PDB file of C-alpha atoms and ligand atoms in Angstrom:
ATOM      1  CA  MET A 899    -218.208  22.550-239.516  1.00  0.00           C
ATOM      2  CA  THR A 900    -215.046  21.446-241.333  1.00  0.00           C
ATOM      3  CA  ASP A 901    -211.798  20.194-239.866  1.00  0.00           C
ATOM      4  CA  ASN A 902    -210.610  23.774-240.212  1.00  0.00           C
ATOM      5  CA  ASN A 903    -212.940  25.176-237.636  1.00  0.00           C
ATOM      6  CA  PHE A 904    -213.129  22.371-235.115  1.00  0.00           C
ATOM      7  CA  ILE A 905    -213.227  24.937-232.258  1.00  0.00           C
ATOM      8  CA  GLU A 906    -214.739  28.278-233.057  1.00  0.00           C
ATOM      9  CA  PHE A 907    -214.869  31.518-231.066  1.00  0.00           C
ATOM     10  CA  LYS A 908    -217.499  33.891-232.283  1.00  0.00           C
ATOM     11  CA  ASN A 909    -217.487  37.444-230.807  1.00  0.00           C
ATOM     12  CA  VAL A 910    -216.667  35.951-227.395  1.00  0.00           C
ATOM     13  CA  GLY A 911    -216.652  38.258-224.442  1.00  0.00           C
ATOM     14  CA  LYS A 912    -216.175  37.479-220.755  1.00  0.00           C
ATOM     15  CA  VAL A 913    -216.798  39.949-217.972  1.00  0.00           C
ATOM     16  CA  TYR A 914    -216.232  38.621-214.430  1.00  0.00           C
ATOM     17  CA  PRO A 915    -218.867  39.394-211.764  1.00  0.00           C
ATOM     18  CA  ASN A 916    -216.588  42.085-210.302  1.00  0.00           C
ATOM     19  CA  GLY A 917    -216.554  43.837-213.684  1.00  0.00           C
ATOM     20  CA  THR A 918    -213.106  42.755-214.852  1.00  0.00           C
ATOM     21  CA  VAL A 919    -213.019  42.163-218.546  1.00  0.00           C
ATOM     22  CA  GLY A 920    -211.414  38.753-219.153  1.00  0.00           C
ATOM     23  CA  LEU A 921    -212.030  38.532-222.883  1.00  0.00           C
ATOM     24  CA  GLU A 922    -213.190  41.018-225.531  1.00  0.00           C
ATOM     25  CA  ASN A 923    -214.701  40.229-228.872  1.00  0.00           C
ATOM     26  CA  ILE A 924    -212.577  37.091-229.581  1.00  0.00           C
ATOM     27  CA  ASN A 925    -212.990  35.661-233.068  1.00  0.00           C
ATOM     28  CA  PHE A 926    -210.919  32.778-234.401  1.00  0.00           C
ATOM     29  CA  SER A 927    -211.055  29.073-235.249  1.00  0.00           C
ATOM     30  CA  ILE A 928    -208.811  26.180-234.375  1.00  0.00           C
ATOM     31  CA  PRO A 929    -208.455  23.391-236.920  1.00  0.00           C
ATOM     32  CA  LYS A 930    -208.724  19.765-235.804  1.00  0.00           C
ATOM     33  CA  GLY A 931    -205.319  18.397-234.812  1.00  0.00           C
ATOM     34  CA  GLN A 932    -203.560  21.767-234.402  1.00  0.00           C
ATOM     35  CA  PHE A 933    -200.979  22.383-231.706  1.00  0.00           C
ATOM     36  CA  LEU A 934    -201.848  25.917-230.690  1.00  0.00           C
ATOM     37  CA  VAL A 935    -199.882  27.981-228.184  1.00  0.00           C
ATOM     38  CA  VAL A 936    -201.447  31.009-226.588  1.00  0.00           C
ATOM     39  CA  VAL A 937    -198.960  33.612-225.305  1.00  0.00           C
ATOM     40  CA  GLY A 938    -199.372  36.812-223.421  1.00  0.00           C
ATOM     41  CA  LEU A 939    -198.570  38.595-220.168  1.00  0.00           C
ATOM     42  CA  SER A 940    -200.088  37.447-216.906  1.00  0.00           C
ATOM     43  CA  GLY A 941    -203.639  38.708-216.807  1.00  0.00           C
ATOM     44  CA  SER A 942    -203.992  38.932-220.590  1.00  0.00           C
ATOM     45  CA  GLY A 943    -206.809  36.372-220.607  1.00  0.00           C
ATOM     46  CA  LYS A 944    -205.081  33.066-221.498  1.00  0.00           C
ATOM     47  CA  SER A 945    -206.626  31.009-218.750  1.00  0.00           C
ATOM     48  CA  THR A 946    -210.014  32.587-219.268  1.00  0.00           C
ATOM     49  CA  LEU A 947    -209.942  31.747-223.014  1.00  0.00           C
ATOM     50  CA  MET A 948    -208.894  28.171-222.324  1.00  0.00           C
ATOM     51  CA  ARG A 949    -211.538  27.655-219.632  1.00  0.00           C
ATOM     52  CA  THR A 950    -214.371  28.727-221.884  1.00  0.00           C
ATOM     53  CA  ILE A 951    -213.603  25.654-224.015  1.00  0.00           C
ATOM     54  CA  ASN A 952    -214.380  23.131-221.261  1.00  0.00           C
ATOM     55  CA  ARG A 953    -216.872  25.421-219.570  1.00  0.00           C
ATOM     56  CA  MET A 954    -214.907  25.921-216.425  1.00  0.00           C
ATOM     57  CA  HIS A 955    -215.876  29.559-217.187  1.00  0.00           C
ATOM     58  CA  ASP A 956    -219.027  30.669-218.903  1.00  0.00           C
ATOM     59  CA  VAL A 957    -218.864  33.374-221.547  1.00  0.00           C
ATOM     60  CA  SER A 958    -220.759  36.610-221.133  1.00  0.00           C
ATOM     61  CA  SER A 959    -221.404  37.150-224.815  1.00  0.00           C
ATOM     62  CA  GLY A 960    -220.800  35.435-228.144  1.00  0.00           C
ATOM     63  CA  ASP A 961    -220.570  31.758-228.783  1.00  0.00           C
ATOM     64  CA  VAL A 962    -218.095  28.861-228.571  1.00  0.00           C
ATOM     65  CA  LEU A 963    -218.667  25.962-230.926  1.00  0.00           C
ATOM     66  CA  ILE A 964    -216.911  22.571-230.932  1.00  0.00           C
ATOM     67  CA  ASP A 965    -217.474  20.232-233.822  1.00  0.00           C
ATOM     68  CA  GLY A 966    -220.050  22.680-235.109  1.00  0.00           C
ATOM     69  CA  LYS A 967    -222.130  22.663-231.904  1.00  0.00           C
ATOM     70  CA  SER A 968    -222.573  25.529-229.544  1.00  0.00           C
ATOM     71  CA  ILE A 969    -221.421  24.436-226.115  1.00  0.00           C
ATOM     72  CA  ILE A 970    -222.211  27.543-224.058  1.00  0.00           C
ATOM     73  CA  HIS A 971    -225.567  26.313-222.794  1.00  0.00           C
ATOM     74  CA  TYR A 972    -224.635  22.677-222.250  1.00  0.00           C
ATOM     75  CA  LYS A 973    -225.949  21.117-219.063  1.00  0.00           C
ATOM     76  CA  GLY A 974    -226.142  17.654-217.501  1.00  0.00           C
ATOM     77  CA  LYS A 975    -225.218  14.823-219.823  1.00  0.00           C
ATOM     78  CA  ASP A 976    -224.060  17.111-222.679  1.00  0.00           C
ATOM     79  CA  LEU A 977    -221.707  18.957-220.322  1.00  0.00           C
ATOM     80  CA  ARG A 978    -220.371  15.693-218.820  1.00  0.00           C
ATOM     81  CA  ASN A 979    -219.732  14.340-222.347  1.00  0.00           C
ATOM     82  CA  LEU A 980    -217.993  17.536-223.348  1.00  0.00           C
ATOM     83  CA  ARG A 981    -215.676  17.449-220.361  1.00  0.00           C
ATOM     84  CA  ARG A 982    -214.968  13.800-220.817  1.00  0.00           C
ATOM     85  CA  GLU A 983    -213.525  14.591-224.272  1.00  0.00           C
ATOM     86  CA  ILE A 984    -211.347  17.401-223.025  1.00  0.00           C
ATOM     87  CA  GLY A 985    -208.247  16.674-220.987  1.00  0.00           C
ATOM     88  CA  MET A 986    -206.974  19.482-218.772  1.00  0.00           C
ATOM     89  CA  ILE A 987    -203.362  19.959-217.562  1.00  0.00           C
ATOM     90  CA  PHE A 988    -202.786  22.512-214.786  1.00  0.00           C
ATOM     91  CA  GLN A 989    -199.678  24.365-213.657  1.00  0.00           C
ATOM     92  CA  ASN A 990    -199.840  22.724-210.251  1.00  0.00           C
ATOM     93  CA  PHE A 991    -200.571  19.229-211.699  1.00  0.00           C
ATOM     94  CA  ASN A 992    -203.825  18.719-209.729  1.00  0.00           C
ATOM     95  CA  LEU A 993    -203.023  15.185-208.613  1.00  0.00           C
ATOM     96  CA  VAL A 994    -204.330  13.570-205.492  1.00  0.00           C
ATOM     97  CA  LYS A 995    -200.949  13.638-203.855  1.00  0.00           C
ATOM     98  CA  ARG A 996    -201.556  10.920-201.265  1.00  0.00           C
ATOM     99  CA  SER A 997    -202.932   8.473-203.848  1.00  0.00           C
ATOM    100  CA  SER A 998    -200.958   6.137-206.050  1.00  0.00           C
ATOM    101  CA  VAL A 999    -199.951   7.056-209.531  1.00  0.00           C
ATOM    102  CA  GLN A1000    -202.140   4.277-210.809  1.00  0.00           C
ATOM    103  CA  ARG A1001    -205.164   5.643-208.964  1.00  0.00           C
ATOM    104  CA  ASN A1002    -204.511   9.194-210.306  1.00  0.00           C
ATOM    105  CA  VAL A1003    -204.179   7.973-213.865  1.00  0.00           C
ATOM    106  CA  LEU A1004    -207.245   5.768-213.626  1.00  0.00           C
ATOM    107  CA  SER A1005    -209.233   8.777-212.517  1.00  0.00           C
ATOM    108  CA  GLY A1006    -208.974   9.972-216.081  1.00  0.00           C
ATOM    109  CA  ARG A1007    -211.577   7.265-216.844  1.00  0.00           C
ATOM    110  CA  VAL A1008    -214.225   8.323-214.352  1.00  0.00           C
ATOM    111  CA  GLY A1009    -216.225  10.042-217.077  1.00  0.00           C
ATOM    112  CA  TYR A1010    -216.854   6.610-218.561  1.00  0.00           C
ATOM    113  CA  TYR A1011    -218.222   5.061-215.328  1.00  0.00           C
ATOM    114  CA  SER A1012    -221.263   5.543-213.192  1.00  0.00           C
ATOM    115  CA  THR A1013    -220.612   7.537-210.013  1.00  0.00           C
ATOM    116  CA  TRP A1014    -220.903   4.557-207.717  1.00  0.00           C
ATOM    117  CA  ARG A1015    -218.520   2.346-209.758  1.00  0.00           C
ATOM    118  CA  SER A1016    -215.837   5.070-209.828  1.00  0.00           C
ATOM    119  CA  ALA A1017    -216.383   5.808-206.142  1.00  0.00           C
ATOM    120  CA  LEU A1018    -215.767   2.164-205.340  1.00  0.00           C
ATOM    121  CA  GLY A1019    -212.779   2.087-207.647  1.00  0.00           C
ATOM    122  CA  LEU A1020    -214.375  -0.637-209.788  1.00  0.00           C
ATOM    123  CA  PHE A1021    -212.309  -0.017-212.904  1.00  0.00           C
ATOM    124  CA  SER A1022    -212.143  -2.622-215.643  1.00  0.00           C
ATOM    125  CA  ALA A1023    -209.112  -4.765-216.305  1.00  0.00           C
ATOM    126  CA  ALA A1024    -208.829  -3.112-219.725  1.00  0.00           C
ATOM    127  CA  ASP A1025    -208.669   0.338-218.099  1.00  0.00           C
ATOM    128  CA  LYS A1026    -206.042  -0.875-215.623  1.00  0.00           C
ATOM    129  CA  GLN A1027    -204.024  -2.140-218.572  1.00  0.00           C
ATOM    130  CA  LYS A1028    -204.523   1.209-220.363  1.00  0.00           C
ATOM    131  CA  THR A1029    -203.100   2.913-217.264  1.00  0.00           C
ATOM    132  CA  VAL A1030    -199.848   0.969-217.712  1.00  0.00           C
ATOM    133  CA  GLU A1031    -199.715   1.988-221.354  1.00  0.00           C
ATOM    134  CA  ALA A1032    -200.473   5.602-220.585  1.00  0.00           C
ATOM    135  CA  LEU A1033    -197.627   5.695-218.033  1.00  0.00           C
ATOM    136  CA  GLN A1034    -195.248   3.955-220.439  1.00  0.00           C
ATOM    137  CA  ARG A1035    -196.015   6.649-223.036  1.00  0.00           C
ATOM    138  CA  VAL A1036    -194.736   9.284-220.679  1.00  0.00           C
ATOM    139  CA  GLY A1037    -191.712   7.191-219.549  1.00  0.00           C
ATOM    140  CA  LEU A1038    -193.113   6.357-216.095  1.00  0.00           C
ATOM    141  CA  GLY A1039    -194.090   2.722-216.418  1.00  0.00           C
ATOM    142  CA  GLU A1040    -192.212   1.744-213.294  1.00  0.00           C
ATOM    143  CA  LYS A1041    -193.981   4.336-211.134  1.00  0.00           C
ATOM    144  CA  LEU A1042    -197.434   2.686-211.222  1.00  0.00           C
ATOM    145  CA  TYR A1043    -197.557   1.955-207.509  1.00  0.00           C
ATOM    146  CA  SER A1044    -195.611   4.970-206.226  1.00  0.00           C
ATOM    147  CA  ARG A1045    -197.434   7.630-204.328  1.00  0.00           C
ATOM    148  CA  ALA A1046    -197.940  10.765-206.395  1.00  0.00           C
ATOM    149  CA  ASP A1047    -196.158  13.021-203.879  1.00  0.00           C
ATOM    150  CA  GLN A1048    -193.027  10.873-204.112  1.00  0.00           C
ATOM    151  CA  LEU A1049    -192.507  12.025-207.733  1.00  0.00           C
ATOM    152  CA  SER A1050    -190.658  15.090-208.938  1.00  0.00           C
ATOM    153  CA  GLY A1051    -192.654  17.985-210.298  1.00  0.00           C
ATOM    154  CA  GLY A1052    -191.900  16.994-213.923  1.00  0.00           C
ATOM    155  CA  GLN A1053    -192.922  13.418-213.224  1.00  0.00           C
ATOM    156  CA  GLN A1054    -196.154  14.602-211.609  1.00  0.00           C
ATOM    157  CA  GLN A1055    -196.919  16.676-214.663  1.00  0.00           C
ATOM    158  CA  ARG A1056    -196.327  13.620-216.841  1.00  0.00           C
ATOM    159  CA  VAL A1057    -198.734  11.613-214.688  1.00  0.00           C
ATOM    160  CA  ALA A1058    -201.257  14.403-215.305  1.00  0.00           C
ATOM    161  CA  ILE A1059    -200.661  13.965-219.016  1.00  0.00           C
ATOM    162  CA  ALA A1060    -201.176  10.211-218.726  1.00  0.00           C
ATOM    163  CA  ARG A1061    -204.405  10.900-216.821  1.00  0.00           C
ATOM    164  CA  ALA A1062    -205.596  13.193-219.657  1.00  0.00           C
ATOM    165  CA  PHE A1063    -204.700  10.503-222.207  1.00  0.00           C
ATOM    166  CA  MET A1064    -206.915   8.056-220.325  1.00  0.00           C
ATOM    167  CA  GLN A1065    -209.922  10.210-221.282  1.00  0.00           C
ATOM    168  CA  ASP A1066    -209.482   9.436-224.934  1.00  0.00           C
ATOM    169  CA  PRO A1067    -209.667  13.158-225.395  1.00  0.00           C
ATOM    170  CA  LYS A1068    -210.337  15.048-228.606  1.00  0.00           C
ATOM    171  CA  ILE A1069    -208.846  18.163-227.051  1.00  0.00           C
ATOM    172  CA  VAL A1070    -206.123  18.681-224.464  1.00  0.00           C
ATOM    173  CA  LEU A1071    -205.878  22.030-222.675  1.00  0.00           C
ATOM    174  CA  ALA A1072    -202.675  22.811-220.824  1.00  0.00           C
ATOM    175  CA  ASP A1073    -202.588  25.944-218.713  1.00  0.00           C
ATOM    176  CA  GLU A1074    -198.964  27.002-218.100  1.00  0.00           C
ATOM    177  CA  PRO A1075    -197.953  23.321-217.790  1.00  0.00           C
ATOM    178  CA  ILE A1076    -194.235  24.075-217.406  1.00  0.00           C
ATOM    179  CA  ALA A1077    -194.327  27.149-215.206  1.00  0.00           C
ATOM    180  CA  SER A1078    -193.228  25.182-212.139  1.00  0.00           C
ATOM    181  CA  LEU A1079    -190.600  23.104-213.846  1.00  0.00           C
ATOM    182  CA  ASP A1080    -186.866  23.359-214.699  1.00  0.00           C
ATOM    183  CA  PRO A1081    -185.796  23.708-218.324  1.00  0.00           C
ATOM    184  CA  LEU A1082    -184.841  20.048-218.824  1.00  0.00           C
ATOM    185  CA  THR A1083    -188.115  18.779-217.467  1.00  0.00           C
ATOM    186  CA  THR A1084    -189.907  21.422-219.498  1.00  0.00           C
ATOM    187  CA  ASP A1085    -188.809  19.701-222.758  1.00  0.00           C
ATOM    188  CA  SER A1086    -189.961  16.303-221.664  1.00  0.00           C
ATOM    189  CA  VAL A1087    -193.414  17.638-220.703  1.00  0.00           C
ATOM    190  CA  MET A1088    -193.749  19.608-223.931  1.00  0.00           C
ATOM    191  CA  ASN A1089    -192.635  16.509-225.882  1.00  0.00           C
ATOM    192  CA  ASP A1090    -195.294  14.416-224.166  1.00  0.00           C
ATOM    193  CA  LEU A1091    -197.924  16.921-225.140  1.00  0.00           C
ATOM    194  CA  LYS A1092    -196.569  17.059-228.669  1.00  0.00           C
ATOM    195  CA  SER A1093    -196.700  13.277-228.992  1.00  0.00           C
ATOM    196  CA  LEU A1094    -200.419  13.251-228.007  1.00  0.00           C
ATOM    197  CA  ASN A1095    -200.843  15.648-230.928  1.00  0.00           C
ATOM    198  CA  ASP A1096    -198.626  13.780-233.393  1.00  0.00           C
ATOM    199  CA  ASP A1097    -199.629  10.202-232.550  1.00  0.00           C
ATOM    200  CA  PHE A1098    -203.393  10.678-232.012  1.00  0.00           C
ATOM    201  CA  GLY A1099    -204.283  13.859-233.823  1.00  0.00           C
ATOM    202  CA  ILE A1100    -205.521  15.334-230.573  1.00  0.00           C
ATOM    203  CA  THR A1101    -206.025  19.115-230.774  1.00  0.00           C
ATOM    204  CA  VAL A1102    -203.695  20.611-228.174  1.00  0.00           C
ATOM    205  CA  ILE A1103    -203.895  24.136-226.768  1.00  0.00           C
ATOM    206  CA  VAL A1104    -201.152  25.303-224.415  1.00  0.00           C
ATOM    207  CA  ASN A1105    -200.822  28.574-222.516  1.00  0.00           C
ATOM    208  CA  LEU A1106    -197.205  29.655-222.240  1.00  0.00           C
ATOM    209  CA  HIS A1107    -195.184  32.708-221.356  1.00  0.00           C
ATOM    210  CA  SER A1108    -192.167  31.825-223.424  1.00  0.00           C
ATOM    211  CA  VAL A1109    -192.327  32.650-227.140  1.00  0.00           C
ATOM    212  CA  PRO A1110    -189.141  30.649-227.946  1.00  0.00           C
ATOM    213  CA  LEU A1111    -190.748  27.573-226.435  1.00  0.00           C
ATOM    214  CA  ALA A1112    -193.987  28.303-228.266  1.00  0.00           C
ATOM    215  CA  GLN A1113    -192.056  28.445-231.516  1.00  0.00           C
ATOM    216  CA  LYS A1114    -190.346  25.190-230.792  1.00  0.00           C
ATOM    217  CA  TYR A1115    -193.586  23.207-230.330  1.00  0.00           C
ATOM    218  CA  ALA A1116    -196.520  25.100-231.799  1.00  0.00           C
ATOM    219  CA  ASP A1117    -198.039  24.854-235.273  1.00  0.00           C
ATOM    220  CA  ARG A1118    -199.554  28.259-234.587  1.00  0.00           C
ATOM    221  CA  ILE A1119    -199.163  31.012-232.002  1.00  0.00           C
ATOM    222  CA  ILE A1120    -201.846  33.422-230.925  1.00  0.00           C
ATOM    223  CA  GLY A1121    -201.201  36.309-228.602  1.00  0.00           C
ATOM    224  CA  LEU A1122    -203.568  37.917-226.151  1.00  0.00           C
ATOM    225  CA  ARG A1123    -203.285  41.333-224.526  1.00  0.00           C
ATOM    226  CA  ASP A1124    -205.870  42.815-222.213  1.00  0.00           C
ATOM    227  CA  GLY A1125    -208.360  40.127-223.230  1.00  0.00           C
ATOM    228  CA  LYS A1126    -208.012  40.885-226.913  1.00  0.00           C
ATOM    229  CA  LEU A1127    -206.607  38.718-229.655  1.00  0.00           C
ATOM    230  CA  VAL A1128    -203.649  40.799-230.900  1.00  0.00           C
ATOM    231  CA  TYR A1129    -201.589  38.231-232.718  1.00  0.00           C
ATOM    232  CA  ASP A1130    -202.206  35.139-234.843  1.00  0.00           C
ATOM    233  CA  LYS A1131    -199.480  33.545-236.937  1.00  0.00           C
ATOM    234  CA  MET A1132    -198.221  30.103-237.930  1.00  0.00           C
ATOM    235  CA  SER A1133    -195.136  29.331-235.863  1.00  0.00           C
ATOM    236  CA  ALA A1134    -192.766  29.386-238.833  1.00  0.00           C
ATOM    237  CA  ASP A1135    -193.766  32.950-239.634  1.00  0.00           C
ATOM    238  CA  VAL A1136    -193.115  34.393-236.204  1.00  0.00           C
ATOM    239  CA  THR A1137    -190.378  37.076-236.122  1.00  0.00           C
ATOM    240  CA  GLU A1138    -188.529  38.573-233.180  1.00  0.00           C
ATOM    241  CA  THR A1139    -190.101  41.985-233.589  1.00  0.00           C
ATOM    242  CA  ASP A1140    -193.529  40.342-233.412  1.00  0.00           C
ATOM    243  CA  LEU A1141    -192.870  40.059-229.713  1.00  0.00           C
ATOM    244  CA  ASP A1142    -193.451  43.798-229.409  1.00  0.00           C
ATOM    245  CA  ASP A1143    -196.998  43.289-230.512  1.00  0.00           C
ATOM    246  CA  ILE A1144    -197.702  40.734-227.876  1.00  0.00           C
ATOM    247  CA  TYR A1145    -195.673  41.846-224.930  1.00  0.00           C
ATOM    248  CA  GLN A1146    -195.573  45.628-225.072  1.00  0.00           C
ATOM    249  CA  PRO A1147    -198.651  46.977-223.300  1.00  0.00           C
ATOM    250  CA  GLY A1148    -200.071  49.754-225.369  1.00  0.00           C
ATOM    251  CA  TYR A1149    -198.141  48.991-228.558  1.00  0.00           C
ATOM    252  CA  GLY A1150    -200.300  49.798-231.533  1.00  0.00           C
ATOM    253  CA  GLU A1151    -202.690  51.840-229.409  1.00  0.00           C
ATOM    254  CA  GLY A1152    -200.671  55.018-229.666  1.00  0.00           C
ATOM    255  CA  LYS A1153    -199.562  54.913-226.060  1.00  0.00           C
ATOM    256  CA  ILE A1154    -195.902  54.095-226.704  1.00  0.00           C
ATOM    257  CA  GLU A1155    -193.466  54.067-229.580  1.00  0.00           C
ATOM    258  CA  ARG A1156    -192.457  50.901-231.200  1.00  0.00           C
ATOM    259  CA  MET A1157    -189.065  49.760-229.843  1.00  0.00           C
ATOM    260  CA  THR A1158    -186.224  50.187-232.361  1.00  0.00           C
ATOM    261  CA  THR A1159    -184.066  47.569-230.710  1.00  0.00           C
ATOM    262  CA  THR A1160    -184.849  43.889-230.919  1.00  0.00           C
ATOM    263  CA  ALA A1161    -187.016  42.635-228.096  1.00  0.00           C
ATOM    264  CA  PRO A1162    -185.384  40.063-225.823  1.00  0.00           C
ATOM    265  CA  ILE A1163    -186.589  36.871-227.477  1.00  0.00           C
ATOM    266  CA  GLU A1164    -185.213  34.707-224.662  1.00  0.00           C
ATOM    267  CA  GLY A1165    -187.345  36.571-222.173  1.00  0.00           C
ATOM    268  CA  VAL A1166    -189.736  34.577-220.141  1.00  0.00           C
ATOM    269  CA  VAL A1167    -192.235  37.228-219.235  1.00  0.00           C
ATOM    270  CA  SER A1168    -194.088  36.889-215.988  1.00  0.00           C
TER     271      SER A1168
HETATM  272  P1  LIG B1013    -203.776  34.888-217.797  1.00  0.00           P
HETATM  273  O1  LIG B1013    -204.179  33.448-217.836  1.00  0.00           O
HETATM  274  O2  LIG B1013    -203.315  35.395-219.134  1.00  0.00           O
HETATM  275  O3  LIG B1013    -202.803  35.204-216.713  1.00  0.00           O
HETATM  276  P2  LIG B1013    -206.484  35.320-216.845  1.00  0.00           P
HETATM  277  O4  LIG B1013    -207.388  34.762-217.859  1.00  0.00           O
HETATM  278  O5  LIG B1013    -206.231  34.534-215.596  1.00  0.00           O
HETATM  279  O6  LIG B1013    -205.113  35.742-217.550  1.00  0.00           O
HETATM  280  O7  LIG B1013    -207.093  36.728-216.393  1.00  0.00           O
HETATM  281  C1  LIG B1013    -207.586  37.708-217.293  1.00  0.00           C
HETATM  282  C2  LIG B1013    -208.140  38.839-216.511  1.00  0.00           C
HETATM  283  O8  LIG B1013    -209.301  38.449-215.765  1.00  0.00           O
HETATM  284  C3  LIG B1013    -207.180  39.407-215.459  1.00  0.00           C
HETATM  285  O9  LIG B1013    -207.424  40.794-215.367  1.00  0.00           O
HETATM  286  C4  LIG B1013    -207.581  38.683-214.178  1.00  0.00           C
HETATM  287  O10 LIG B1013    -207.284  39.449-213.039  1.00  0.00           O
HETATM  288  C5  LIG B1013    -209.099  38.594-214.377  1.00  0.00           C
HETATM  289  N1  LIG B1013    -209.670  37.395-213.688  1.00  0.00           N
HETATM  290  C6  LIG B1013    -209.346  36.128-213.873  1.00  0.00           C
HETATM  291  N2  LIG B1013    -210.078  35.318-213.067  1.00  0.00           N
HETATM  292  C7  LIG B1013    -210.958  36.164-212.418  1.00  0.00           C
HETATM  293  C8  LIG B1013    -211.996  35.975-211.473  1.00  0.00           C
HETATM  294  N3  LIG B1013    -212.343  34.751-211.084  1.00  0.00           N
HETATM  295  N4  LIG B1013    -212.676  37.030-211.030  1.00  0.00           N
HETATM  296  C9  LIG B1013    -212.359  38.273-211.463  1.00  0.00           C
HETATM  297  N5  LIG B1013    -211.371  38.537-212.337  1.00  0.00           N
HETATM  298  C10 LIG B1013    -210.675  37.504-212.831  1.00  0.00           C
END
């Protein structure tokens, strides 16, 4: 592998047990250190694609390689090590709401401890110090001892980013991280993700609905529709009419005519 194909999808297909096709013949590579945004309508396969990378979902066909190694059959220690190196940010934050911010952020380190040590909360002084630094990075240094559910949605998402940072991840996956947030908070969360990418060279993959937001932060934008990769461009090359290709069901398949008017670029498609 080279830095240009740090993560590789080779003919990846995913069919859910009920027969729904989640992904179809996906082929592409993600260079190390890229900030990639995946756009597409609800149900287009964004979450499925993302979750094949940390094996929250298994693929049905094809192969996923990270750092040149196929990960699709990983078990036991290999799988634990894979997941330790991949931080995951969810739309609903996935914090333990009744626990302190410190405890939530420290939980990003559990992959580095034996089960009994993490169950007893026996984290090292160095990791406790790292928690403070992680929270300072996202502007929440003073919230260390607050309970997670006393924070706003945006703050909770930034705690989740601090938790992911604690993993020393090579990859951060963020699945609709701003879908529950207001526009101001959206920018702070996207900036926190961007700084993980800029400051540490972490490869960041974000699922978003909004193309303007994707253009603002991404190095590269890919688009999914009906489980297929229908779009792949560097952010700077994205044009307004490109939106048709991503967001018009059936475009290019002869089902509908291409729109002659400009698609609503501001549109946040749900
Ligand atoms: P997105 O993240 O773009 O909204 P998803 O990856 O969640 O899309 O879904 C892709 C397709 O797979 C959709 O048709 C969805 O209904 C289906 N799907 C997702 N999860 C499951 C599941 N656990 N079982 C069956 N079908 C699923």
